[in-house]
mmCIF file of C-alpha atoms and ligand atoms in Angstrom:
data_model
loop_
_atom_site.group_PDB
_atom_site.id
_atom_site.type_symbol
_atom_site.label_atom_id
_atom_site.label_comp_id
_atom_site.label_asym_id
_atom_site.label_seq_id
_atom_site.Cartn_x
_atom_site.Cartn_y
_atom_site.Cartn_z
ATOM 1 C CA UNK A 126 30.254 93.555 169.759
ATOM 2 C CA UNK A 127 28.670 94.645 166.521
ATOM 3 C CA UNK A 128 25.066 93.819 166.390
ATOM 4 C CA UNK A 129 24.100 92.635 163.010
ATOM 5 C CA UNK A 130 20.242 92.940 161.922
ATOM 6 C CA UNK A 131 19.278 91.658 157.887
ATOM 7 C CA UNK A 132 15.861 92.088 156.106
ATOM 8 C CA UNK A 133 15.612 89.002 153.690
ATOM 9 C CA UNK A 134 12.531 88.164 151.619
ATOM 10 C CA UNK A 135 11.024 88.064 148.248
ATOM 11 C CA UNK A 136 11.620 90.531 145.667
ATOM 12 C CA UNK A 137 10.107 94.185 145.687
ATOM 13 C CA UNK A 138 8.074 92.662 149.237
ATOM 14 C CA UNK A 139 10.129 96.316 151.114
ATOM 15 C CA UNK A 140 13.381 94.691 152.286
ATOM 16 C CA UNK A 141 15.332 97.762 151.095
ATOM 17 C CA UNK A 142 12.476 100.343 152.928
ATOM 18 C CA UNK A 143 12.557 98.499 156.012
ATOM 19 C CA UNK A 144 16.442 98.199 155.698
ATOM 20 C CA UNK A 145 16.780 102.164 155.502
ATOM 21 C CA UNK A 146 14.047 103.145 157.824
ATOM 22 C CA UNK A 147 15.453 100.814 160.663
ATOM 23 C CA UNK A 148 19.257 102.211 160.053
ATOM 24 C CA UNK A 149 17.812 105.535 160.355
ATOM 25 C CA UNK A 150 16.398 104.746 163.632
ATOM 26 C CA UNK A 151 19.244 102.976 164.889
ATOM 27 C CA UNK A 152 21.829 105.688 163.902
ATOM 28 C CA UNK A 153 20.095 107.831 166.663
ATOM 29 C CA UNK A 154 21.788 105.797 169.581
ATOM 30 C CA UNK A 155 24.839 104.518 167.854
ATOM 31 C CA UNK A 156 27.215 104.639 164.709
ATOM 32 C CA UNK A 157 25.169 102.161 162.085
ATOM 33 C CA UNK A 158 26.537 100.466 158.440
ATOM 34 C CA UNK A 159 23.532 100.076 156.001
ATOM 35 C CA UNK A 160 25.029 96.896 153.401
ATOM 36 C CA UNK A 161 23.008 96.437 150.604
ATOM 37 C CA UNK A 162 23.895 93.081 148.510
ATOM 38 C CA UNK A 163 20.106 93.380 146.704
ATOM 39 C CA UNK A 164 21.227 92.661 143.354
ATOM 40 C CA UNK A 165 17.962 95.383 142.285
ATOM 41 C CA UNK A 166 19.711 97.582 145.031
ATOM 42 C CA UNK A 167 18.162 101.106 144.682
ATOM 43 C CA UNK A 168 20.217 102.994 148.052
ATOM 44 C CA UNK A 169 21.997 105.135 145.600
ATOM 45 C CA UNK A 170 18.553 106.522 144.382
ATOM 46 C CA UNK A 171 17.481 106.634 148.314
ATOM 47 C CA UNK A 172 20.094 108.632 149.329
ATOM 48 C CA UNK A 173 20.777 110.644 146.087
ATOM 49 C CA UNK A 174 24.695 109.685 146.032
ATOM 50 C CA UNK A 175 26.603 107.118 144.783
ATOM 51 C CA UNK A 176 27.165 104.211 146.831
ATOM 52 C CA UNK A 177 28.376 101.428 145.058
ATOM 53 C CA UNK A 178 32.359 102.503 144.979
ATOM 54 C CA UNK A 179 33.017 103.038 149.160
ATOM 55 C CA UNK A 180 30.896 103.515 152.746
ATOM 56 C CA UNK A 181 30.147 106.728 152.445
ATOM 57 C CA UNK A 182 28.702 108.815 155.116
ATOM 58 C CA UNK A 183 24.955 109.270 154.151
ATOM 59 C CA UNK A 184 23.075 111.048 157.236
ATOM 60 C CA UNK A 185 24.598 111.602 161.205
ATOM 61 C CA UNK A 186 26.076 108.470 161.865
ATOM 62 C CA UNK A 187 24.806 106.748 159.536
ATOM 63 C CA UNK A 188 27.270 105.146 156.777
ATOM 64 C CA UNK A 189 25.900 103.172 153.780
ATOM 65 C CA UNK A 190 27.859 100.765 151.205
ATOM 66 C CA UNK A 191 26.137 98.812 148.032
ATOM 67 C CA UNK A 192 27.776 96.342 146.441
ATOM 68 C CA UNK A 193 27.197 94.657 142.939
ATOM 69 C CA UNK A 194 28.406 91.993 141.841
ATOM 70 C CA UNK A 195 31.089 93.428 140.037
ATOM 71 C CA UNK A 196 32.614 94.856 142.763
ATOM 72 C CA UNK A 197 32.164 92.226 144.822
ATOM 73 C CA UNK A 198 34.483 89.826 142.735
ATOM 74 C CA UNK A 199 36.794 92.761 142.076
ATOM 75 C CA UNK A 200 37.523 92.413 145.557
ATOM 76 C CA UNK A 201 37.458 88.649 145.926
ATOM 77 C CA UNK A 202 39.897 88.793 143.314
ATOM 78 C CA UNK A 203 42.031 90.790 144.943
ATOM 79 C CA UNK A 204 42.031 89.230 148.601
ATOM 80 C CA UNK A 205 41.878 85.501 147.558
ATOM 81 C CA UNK A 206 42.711 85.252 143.876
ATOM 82 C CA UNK A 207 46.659 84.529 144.205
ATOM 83 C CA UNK A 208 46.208 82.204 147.337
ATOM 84 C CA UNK A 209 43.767 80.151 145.943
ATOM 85 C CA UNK A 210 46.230 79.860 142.608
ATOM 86 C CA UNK A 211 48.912 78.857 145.390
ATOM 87 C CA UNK A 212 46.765 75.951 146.944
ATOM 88 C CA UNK A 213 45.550 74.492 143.468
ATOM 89 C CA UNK A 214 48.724 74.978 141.490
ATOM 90 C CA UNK A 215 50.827 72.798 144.649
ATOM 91 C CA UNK A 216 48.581 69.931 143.317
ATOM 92 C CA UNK A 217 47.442 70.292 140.233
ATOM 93 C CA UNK A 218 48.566 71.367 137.106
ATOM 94 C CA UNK A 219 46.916 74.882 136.515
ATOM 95 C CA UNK A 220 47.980 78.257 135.180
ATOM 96 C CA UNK A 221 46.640 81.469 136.531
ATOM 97 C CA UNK A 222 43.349 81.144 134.808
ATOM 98 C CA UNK A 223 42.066 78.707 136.908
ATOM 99 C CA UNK A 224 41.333 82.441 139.190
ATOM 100 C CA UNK A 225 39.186 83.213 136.047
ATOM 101 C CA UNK A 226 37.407 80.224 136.345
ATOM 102 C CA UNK A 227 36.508 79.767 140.223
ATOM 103 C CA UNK A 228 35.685 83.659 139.732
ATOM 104 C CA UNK A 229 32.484 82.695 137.948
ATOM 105 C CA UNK A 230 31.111 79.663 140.097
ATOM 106 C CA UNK A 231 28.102 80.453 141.464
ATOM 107 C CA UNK A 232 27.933 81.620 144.774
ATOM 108 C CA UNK A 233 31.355 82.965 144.877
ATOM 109 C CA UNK A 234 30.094 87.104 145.239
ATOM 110 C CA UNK A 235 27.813 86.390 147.720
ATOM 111 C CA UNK A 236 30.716 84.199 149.814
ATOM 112 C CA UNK A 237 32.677 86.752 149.428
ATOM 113 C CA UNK A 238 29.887 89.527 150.518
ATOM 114 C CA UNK A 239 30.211 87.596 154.022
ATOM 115 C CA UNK A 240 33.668 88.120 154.062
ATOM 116 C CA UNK A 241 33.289 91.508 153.446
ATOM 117 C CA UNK A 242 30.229 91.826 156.396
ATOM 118 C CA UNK A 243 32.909 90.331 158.922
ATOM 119 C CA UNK A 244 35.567 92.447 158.095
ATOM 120 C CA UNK A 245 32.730 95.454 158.820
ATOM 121 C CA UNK A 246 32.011 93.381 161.986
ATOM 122 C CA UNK A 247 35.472 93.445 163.040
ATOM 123 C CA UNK A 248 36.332 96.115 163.477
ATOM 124 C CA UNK A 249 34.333 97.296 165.802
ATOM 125 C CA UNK A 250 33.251 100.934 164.335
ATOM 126 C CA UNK A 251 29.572 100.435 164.216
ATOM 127 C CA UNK A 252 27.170 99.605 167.101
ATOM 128 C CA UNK A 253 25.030 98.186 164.399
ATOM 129 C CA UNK A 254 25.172 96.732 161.100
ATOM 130 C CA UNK A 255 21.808 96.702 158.887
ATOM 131 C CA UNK A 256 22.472 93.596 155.932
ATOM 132 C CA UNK A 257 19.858 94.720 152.843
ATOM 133 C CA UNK A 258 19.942 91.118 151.309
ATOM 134 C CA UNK A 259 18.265 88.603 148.622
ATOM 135 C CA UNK A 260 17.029 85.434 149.996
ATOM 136 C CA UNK A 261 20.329 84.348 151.113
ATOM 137 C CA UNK A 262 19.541 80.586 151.208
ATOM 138 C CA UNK A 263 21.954 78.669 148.990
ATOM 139 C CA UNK A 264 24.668 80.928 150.331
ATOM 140 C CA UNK A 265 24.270 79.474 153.661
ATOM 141 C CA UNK A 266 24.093 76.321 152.265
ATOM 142 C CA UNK A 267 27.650 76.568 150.411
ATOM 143 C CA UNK A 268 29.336 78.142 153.498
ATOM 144 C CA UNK A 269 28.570 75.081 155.381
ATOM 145 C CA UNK A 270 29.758 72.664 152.566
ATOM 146 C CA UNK A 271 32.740 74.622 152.476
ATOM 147 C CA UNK A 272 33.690 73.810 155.924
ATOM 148 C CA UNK A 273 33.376 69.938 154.926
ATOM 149 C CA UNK A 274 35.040 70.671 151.869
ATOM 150 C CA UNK A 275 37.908 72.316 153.424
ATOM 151 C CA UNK A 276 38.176 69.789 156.379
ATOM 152 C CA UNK A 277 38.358 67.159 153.244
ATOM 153 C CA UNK A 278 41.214 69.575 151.930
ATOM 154 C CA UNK A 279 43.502 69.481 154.456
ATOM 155 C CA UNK A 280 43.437 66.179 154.293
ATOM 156 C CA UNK A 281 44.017 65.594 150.809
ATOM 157 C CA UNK A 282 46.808 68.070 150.985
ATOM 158 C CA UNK A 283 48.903 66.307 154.111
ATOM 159 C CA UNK A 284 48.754 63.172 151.967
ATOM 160 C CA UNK A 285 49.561 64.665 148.821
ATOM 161 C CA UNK A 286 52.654 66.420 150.635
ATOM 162 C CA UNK A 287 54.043 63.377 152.136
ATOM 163 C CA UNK A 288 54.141 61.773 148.483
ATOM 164 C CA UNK A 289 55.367 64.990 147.261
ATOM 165 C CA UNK A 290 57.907 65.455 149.795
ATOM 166 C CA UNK A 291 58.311 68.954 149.107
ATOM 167 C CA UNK A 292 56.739 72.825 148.103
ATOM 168 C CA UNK A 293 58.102 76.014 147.713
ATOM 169 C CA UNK A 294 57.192 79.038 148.326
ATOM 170 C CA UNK A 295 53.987 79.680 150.586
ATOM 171 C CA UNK A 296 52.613 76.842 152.835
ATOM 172 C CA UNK A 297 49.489 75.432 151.076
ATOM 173 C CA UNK A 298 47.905 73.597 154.179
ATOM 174 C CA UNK A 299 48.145 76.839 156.183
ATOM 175 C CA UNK A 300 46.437 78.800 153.408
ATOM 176 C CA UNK A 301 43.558 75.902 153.625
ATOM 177 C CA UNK A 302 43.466 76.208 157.428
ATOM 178 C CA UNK A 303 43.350 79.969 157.640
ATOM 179 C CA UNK A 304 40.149 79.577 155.132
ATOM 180 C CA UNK A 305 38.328 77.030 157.193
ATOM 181 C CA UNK A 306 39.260 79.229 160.157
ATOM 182 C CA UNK A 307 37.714 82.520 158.218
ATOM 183 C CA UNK A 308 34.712 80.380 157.262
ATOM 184 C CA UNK A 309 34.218 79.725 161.311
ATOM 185 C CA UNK A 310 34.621 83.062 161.785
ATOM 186 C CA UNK A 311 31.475 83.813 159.668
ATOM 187 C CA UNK A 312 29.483 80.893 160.628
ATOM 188 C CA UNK A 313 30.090 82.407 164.290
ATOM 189 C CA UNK A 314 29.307 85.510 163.280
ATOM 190 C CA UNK A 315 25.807 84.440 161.585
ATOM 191 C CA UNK A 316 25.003 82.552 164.671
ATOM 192 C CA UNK A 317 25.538 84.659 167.833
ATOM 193 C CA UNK A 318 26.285 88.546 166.461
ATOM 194 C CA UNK A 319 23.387 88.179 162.970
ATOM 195 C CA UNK A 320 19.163 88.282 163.926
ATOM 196 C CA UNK A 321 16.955 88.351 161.008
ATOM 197 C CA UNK A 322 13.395 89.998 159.658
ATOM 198 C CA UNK A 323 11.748 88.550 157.016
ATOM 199 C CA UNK A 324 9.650 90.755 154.898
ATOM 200 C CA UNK A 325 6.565 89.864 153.284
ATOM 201 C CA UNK A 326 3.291 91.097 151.470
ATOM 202 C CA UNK A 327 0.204 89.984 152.183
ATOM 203 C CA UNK A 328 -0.135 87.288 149.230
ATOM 204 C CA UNK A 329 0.592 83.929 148.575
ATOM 205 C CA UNK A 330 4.511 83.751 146.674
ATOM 206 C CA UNK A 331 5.952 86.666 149.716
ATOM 207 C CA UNK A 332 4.025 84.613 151.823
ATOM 208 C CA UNK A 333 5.351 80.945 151.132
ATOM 209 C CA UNK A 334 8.813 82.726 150.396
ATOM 210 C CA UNK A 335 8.944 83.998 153.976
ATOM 211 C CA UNK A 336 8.203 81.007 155.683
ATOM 212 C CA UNK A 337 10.321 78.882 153.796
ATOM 213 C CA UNK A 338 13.476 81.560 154.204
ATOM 214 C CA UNK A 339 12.683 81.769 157.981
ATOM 215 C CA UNK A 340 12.762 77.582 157.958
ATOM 216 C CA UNK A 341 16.161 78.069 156.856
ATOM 217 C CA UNK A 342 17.347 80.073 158.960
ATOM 218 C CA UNK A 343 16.517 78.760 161.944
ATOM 219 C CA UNK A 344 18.417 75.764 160.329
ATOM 220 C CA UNK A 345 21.391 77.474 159.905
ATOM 221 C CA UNK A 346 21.404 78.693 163.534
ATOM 222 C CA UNK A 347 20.250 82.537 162.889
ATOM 223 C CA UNK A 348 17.968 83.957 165.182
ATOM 224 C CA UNK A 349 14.563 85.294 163.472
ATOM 225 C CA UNK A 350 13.503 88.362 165.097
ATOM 226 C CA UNK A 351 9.929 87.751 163.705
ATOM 227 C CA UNK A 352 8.311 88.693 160.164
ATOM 228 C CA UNK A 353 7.254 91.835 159.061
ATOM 229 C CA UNK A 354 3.979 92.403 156.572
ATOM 230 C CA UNK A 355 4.322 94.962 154.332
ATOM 231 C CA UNK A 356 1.714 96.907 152.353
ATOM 232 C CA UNK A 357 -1.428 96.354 154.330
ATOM 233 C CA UNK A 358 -4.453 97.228 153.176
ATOM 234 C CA UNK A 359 -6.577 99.265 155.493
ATOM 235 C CA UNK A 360 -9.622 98.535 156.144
ATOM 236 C CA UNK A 361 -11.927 101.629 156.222
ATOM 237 C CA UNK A 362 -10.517 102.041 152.268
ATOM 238 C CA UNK A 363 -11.698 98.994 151.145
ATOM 239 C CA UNK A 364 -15.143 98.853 152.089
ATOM 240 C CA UNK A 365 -15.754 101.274 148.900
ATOM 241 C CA UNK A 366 -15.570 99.035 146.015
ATOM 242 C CA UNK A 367 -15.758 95.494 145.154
ATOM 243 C CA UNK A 368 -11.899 95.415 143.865
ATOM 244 C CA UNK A 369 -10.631 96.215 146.920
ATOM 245 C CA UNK A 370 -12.555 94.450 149.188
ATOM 246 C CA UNK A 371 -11.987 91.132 147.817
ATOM 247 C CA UNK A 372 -8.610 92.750 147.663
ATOM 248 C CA UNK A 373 -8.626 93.393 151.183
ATOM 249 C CA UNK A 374 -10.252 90.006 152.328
ATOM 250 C CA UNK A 375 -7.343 87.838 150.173
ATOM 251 C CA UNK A 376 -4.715 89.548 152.140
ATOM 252 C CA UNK A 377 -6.174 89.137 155.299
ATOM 253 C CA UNK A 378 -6.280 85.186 154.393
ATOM 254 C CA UNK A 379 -2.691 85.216 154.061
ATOM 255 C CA UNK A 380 -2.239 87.338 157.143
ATOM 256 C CA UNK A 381 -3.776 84.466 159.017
ATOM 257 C CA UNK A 382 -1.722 81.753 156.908
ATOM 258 C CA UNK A 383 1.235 84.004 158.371
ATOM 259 C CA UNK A 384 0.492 84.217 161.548
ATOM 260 C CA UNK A 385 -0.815 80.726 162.380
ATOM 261 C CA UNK A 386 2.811 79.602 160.694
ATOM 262 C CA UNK A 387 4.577 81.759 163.047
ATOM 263 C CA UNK A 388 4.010 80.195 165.862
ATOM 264 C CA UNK A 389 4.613 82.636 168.357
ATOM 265 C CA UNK A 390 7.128 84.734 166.425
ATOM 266 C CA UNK A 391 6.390 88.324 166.300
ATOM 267 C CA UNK A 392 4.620 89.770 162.954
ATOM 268 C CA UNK A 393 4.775 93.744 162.555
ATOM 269 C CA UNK A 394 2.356 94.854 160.025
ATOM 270 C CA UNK A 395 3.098 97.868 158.013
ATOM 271 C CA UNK A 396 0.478 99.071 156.148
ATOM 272 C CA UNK A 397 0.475 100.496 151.983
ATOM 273 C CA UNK A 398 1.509 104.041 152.437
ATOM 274 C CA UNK A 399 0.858 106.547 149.822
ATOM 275 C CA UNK A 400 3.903 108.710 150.051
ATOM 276 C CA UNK A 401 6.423 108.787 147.168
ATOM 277 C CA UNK A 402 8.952 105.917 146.387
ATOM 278 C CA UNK A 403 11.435 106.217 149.170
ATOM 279 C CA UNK A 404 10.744 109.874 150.286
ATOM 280 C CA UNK A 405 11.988 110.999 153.390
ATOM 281 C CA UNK A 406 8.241 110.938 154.603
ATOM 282 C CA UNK A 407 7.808 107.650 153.731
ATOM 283 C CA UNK A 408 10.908 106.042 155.489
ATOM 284 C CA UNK A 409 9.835 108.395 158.343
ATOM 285 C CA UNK A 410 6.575 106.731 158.781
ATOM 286 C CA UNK A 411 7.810 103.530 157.761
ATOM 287 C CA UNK A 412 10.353 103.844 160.718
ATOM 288 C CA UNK A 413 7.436 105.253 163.008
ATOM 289 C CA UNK A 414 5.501 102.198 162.372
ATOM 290 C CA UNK A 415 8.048 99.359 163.150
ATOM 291 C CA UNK A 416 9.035 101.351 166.152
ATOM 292 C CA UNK A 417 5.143 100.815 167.469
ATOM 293 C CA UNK A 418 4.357 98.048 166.576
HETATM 294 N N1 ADP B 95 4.551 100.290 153.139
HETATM 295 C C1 ADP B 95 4.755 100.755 151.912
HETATM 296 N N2 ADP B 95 3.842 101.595 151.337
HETATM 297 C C2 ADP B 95 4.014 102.060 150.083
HETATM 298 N N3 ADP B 95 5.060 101.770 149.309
HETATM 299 C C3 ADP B 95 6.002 100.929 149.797
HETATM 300 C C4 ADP B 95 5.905 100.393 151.124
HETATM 301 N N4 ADP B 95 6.975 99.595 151.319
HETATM 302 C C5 ADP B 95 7.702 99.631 150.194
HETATM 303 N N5 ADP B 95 7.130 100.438 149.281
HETATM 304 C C6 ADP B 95 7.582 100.678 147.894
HETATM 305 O O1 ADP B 95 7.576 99.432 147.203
HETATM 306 C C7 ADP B 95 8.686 99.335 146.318
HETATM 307 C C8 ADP B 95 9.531 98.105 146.658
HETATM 308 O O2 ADP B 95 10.106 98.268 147.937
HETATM 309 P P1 ADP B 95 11.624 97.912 148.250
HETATM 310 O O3 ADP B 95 11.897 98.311 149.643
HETATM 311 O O4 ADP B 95 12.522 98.466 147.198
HETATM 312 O O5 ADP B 95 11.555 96.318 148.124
HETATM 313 P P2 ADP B 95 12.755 95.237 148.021
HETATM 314 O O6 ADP B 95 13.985 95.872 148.577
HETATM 315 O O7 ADP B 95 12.273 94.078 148.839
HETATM 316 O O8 ADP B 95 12.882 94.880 146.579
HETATM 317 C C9 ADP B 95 9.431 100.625 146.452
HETATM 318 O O9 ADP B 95 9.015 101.477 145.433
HETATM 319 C C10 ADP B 95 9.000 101.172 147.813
HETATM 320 O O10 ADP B 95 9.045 102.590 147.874
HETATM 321 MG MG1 MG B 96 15.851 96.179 147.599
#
């Protein structure tokens, strides 16, 4: 079974870093998928190719997809658009633009992103999957609304068909249940295949974020492998000017703050490295680290 690992947290806190150093370790013992659905995705720049059409092959067994939003719905489009027209048209009166319309509810890319993770899942090519995501929360939320909602649907529909009498063409209540089944399917997925790291810096918003995100998805039934804190001071620096040490002694407040809200979940602490934005050195180290520690 593919193992699925995701880096959530605030924005610019090293999700993507982490993301791409951990693939690269991973793709030593087994064929790894780096997703990014980071709307400010950057692994194109990383790994000097385009990314955002196709997986691509970007290092020895190591494959790497990024999807934007337009893609994303390109896709959805494409897999759901004509069987959700087929549901909503067998009960209410709707042209094809209704597609256009559900296209832009919110939420509907990042649905569709899981759909796209389980399909990676499925087929049983990689050993591991590494997820690059934004705070996923309100996804989560929707997917388990949906299941009501659907649930609700079928009902609606078995009514509506006895009045009715009749349909043509495709079944609409088997559509509705192969969706609810698909949405189990993911909610599975999330709960025994997905584990989680949330990334934070050592300040207050990445901080709060992290807890709060980790809250959730313990709700949701994900296993959180533990936090990581990014961009550590170091100590021996710091001593040599007032900027930096009260610098220094503000992060290590919210280092405590961190830990003492973990519980006992693990916290890695990465320290601020001064290597260029995403060099291979960087990643290298960055890797090295979470390895140790
Ligand atoms: N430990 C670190 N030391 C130095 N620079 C880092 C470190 N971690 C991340 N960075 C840099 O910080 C910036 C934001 O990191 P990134 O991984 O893109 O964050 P996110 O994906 O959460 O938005 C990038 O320029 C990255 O190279
Ligand atoms: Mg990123």
């Amino acid at each position: 079974m593919t193992r699925i690992e995701m880096f959530t947290g605030k924005g610019g806190v090293g999700k993507t870093t982490m993301s791409v150093a951990t693939a690269l370790q991973h793709a030593q013992s087994g064929k790894t998928l780096l997703i990014s659905t980071d709307p400010s995705g950057s692994l194109s720049q990383i790994f000097s190719q385009a990314l955002d059409q196709q997986v691509t092959e970007v290092a020895s067994n190591l494959d790497a997809v990024e999807l934007t939003r337009k893609q994303v719905l390109a896709l959805w489009r494409a897999k759901f658009g004509d069987e959700i027209y087929t549901v909503l048209s067998s009960f209410l009166p709707v042209g094809r633009e209704i597609i256009d319309y559900i296209e832009g509810a919110p939420g509907i890319e990042d649905e569709f992103m899981l759909d796209y993770l389980l399909t990676k899942a499925q087929s049983t090519v990689y050993q591991t999957i590494v997820w690059d995501t934004a705070p996923t929360v309100t996804t989560l939320n929707l997917l388990f609304i949906q299941q009501l909602f659907y649930s609700h649907l079928t009902q609606a529909q078995k009514v509506y068909l006895k009045i009715k009498g009749v349909f043509t063409h495709v079944d609409p209540l088997s559509l509705i249940n192969k969706w609810r089944h698909l949405t189990a399917q993911i909610i599975e997925m999330l709960q025994t295949q997905t584990t989680a790291w949330v990334v934070a810096n050592p300040e207050r918003l990445p901080v709060e974020q992290a807890l709060t995100i980790a809250a959730s998805l313990t709700t949701f039934g994900i296993g959180v492998n533990g936090f990581i804190l990014n961009k550590m001071l170091p100590a021996e620096l710091c001593g040599t000017h007032p900027f930096w040490q009260a610098k220094f002694e503000s992060q290590q407040r919210w280092r405590e703050r961190m830990s003492q809200a973990a519980g006992g979940q693990m916290v890695k602490e990465i320290p601020e490295l001064s290597g260029e934005r995403m060099a291979h050195g960087l990643l290298e180290e960055v890797s090295e680290l979470l390895g140790k520690s």
